[in-house]
Amino acid sequence: MITIKGLSKIFKTNQQEVKAVDDVSINIEKGEIFGVIGYSGAGKSTFIRLINRLEEPSSGDVVINDTNITSLSVGKLRKERQKIGMIFQHFNLLWSRTVFENIAFPLEIAGIPKAERRTKVLELIELVGLKGRENSYPSQLSGGQKQRVGIARSLANDPDVLLCDEATSALDPETTDDILDLLVSINKKLNLTIIMITHEMHVIQKICHRVAVMDQGRVVEQGDVLSVFVKPQSKTAKRFVQQLSPLEHQQDELKRFITNDPNREVVKLHFIGNDAKRALISDVLRKFDIEINILQGSISPTQEGAYGTLYVELSGNKALITETIDYIQSSGVEVEVIENVN
């Protein structure tokens, strides 16, 4: 549905050239919520502005529904942009206009008749949960309500794609979750393709199906959210995953359990999907004459299923420990023997 190939953006100054986006290639399916995450300066906001040519690419192509956005004339681009909605970190509302008038603004520009405009705006107000606030001004709204106006306005022209540039980073955690829930609902109701730019792994975890990790203008890793969470490959992805995995910051607590005793092993178990809900420990204790000491554990949900991490100490005959580990692995749970903690 969206094919991005070799996309680059170079900013030139008197002294140097800065490659803000460097040869990025991504395919995004229709109806998916695709996340792009990176730290400040990674190039993610420039990248999303290249998609609808708010920034002109230095090279590369952006193809949406078989239309090459990068090759359109100014006139054709203006028309094509009506199919690409966008919401911003700081809302970008018209402060002298009411909620109703803000949402109606793109329809006015598109020349939609007044009666049809009114019907559409009222539908959108209902969709984003702002019924009763039609005549309020932005200064009378909370941050979450302002972003709901921004979302409704971005949907006014029935876009195929919604670009979200740090859409929740100005909001408190509870409001952020409300807005993310709204975006998931809109995605399902309208089969709308959403591209989320963020520096918050919580956003990726909660609503995205796939994710690309950016660092210094390049995509250093991409894949299903669950895969990236469970087995991050790049240094940047590992740092982001640690934000949501407090166990990774508490590994020093495991040191006292790690010994050279062949009859004791500390192992890390990875549970994915339905395996995260299994009573694996009880199952193992029924089958093997072994002691299990649970040291640390956590479970996290994603759009593609849950994943969990559990650190346990196995105590018993060495051969029995090996047999137990083999059994756990055969059940579909990944096992990593912890030999030291860095």
Coordinates of N, CA and C in Angstrom, one line a residue, residues 78 82 94 97 101-112 117 153 157:
R78 N -1.1 18.8 -4.2 CA -2.1 19.4 -3.3 C -3.4 18.5 -3.3
Q82 N -4.9 15.5 0.1 CA -6.2 15.3 0.8 C -6.4 13.9 1.3
L94 N -6.5 26.1 15.0 CA -6.8 27.5 14.7 C -7.5 28.0 16.0
R97 N -11.0 29.7 16.1 CA -12.1 28.9 15.6 C -12.6 27.9 16.6
E101 N -15.6 24.5 13.8 CA -15.0 25.2 12.7 C -13.6 24.7 12.4
N102 N -12.8 24.2 13.4 CA -11.5 23.6 13.1 C -11.7 22.4 12.3
I103 N -12.6 21.5 12.6 CA -12.8 20.3 11.9 C -13.3 20.5 10.5
A104 N -14.1 21.6 10.4 CA -14.7 21.9 9.1 C -13.7 22.6 8.1
F105 N -12.7 23.1 8.6 CA -11.7 23.9 7.8 C -11.2 23.2 6.5
P106 N -10.7 21.9 6.6 CA -10.3 21.3 5.4 C -11.4 21.0 4.4
L107 N -12.6 20.9 4.9 CA -13.8 20.7 4.0 C -14.1 22.0 3.3
E108 N -13.9 23.1 4.0 CA -14.2 24.4 3.3 C -13.2 24.6 2.2
I109 N -11.9 24.2 2.5 CA -10.9 24.4 1.5 C -11.1 23.5 0.3
A110 N -11.7 22.3 0.5 CA -12.0 21.4 -0.5 C -13.3 21.7 -1.3
G111 N -14.0 22.8 -0.8 CA -15.2 23.2 -1.5 C -16.4 22.4 -1.3
I112 N -16.5 21.7 -0.1 CA -17.7 20.9 0.2 C -18.8 21.7 0.6
R117 N -21.0 19.5 4.7 CA -19.9 19.8 5.6 C -20.4 19.6 7.0
R153 N -10.1 16.5 12.5 CA -9.7 17.4 11.4 C -8.9 16.6 10.3
N157 N -11.3 14.6 5.2 CA -11.3 14.3 3.8 C -11.2 12.8 3.5

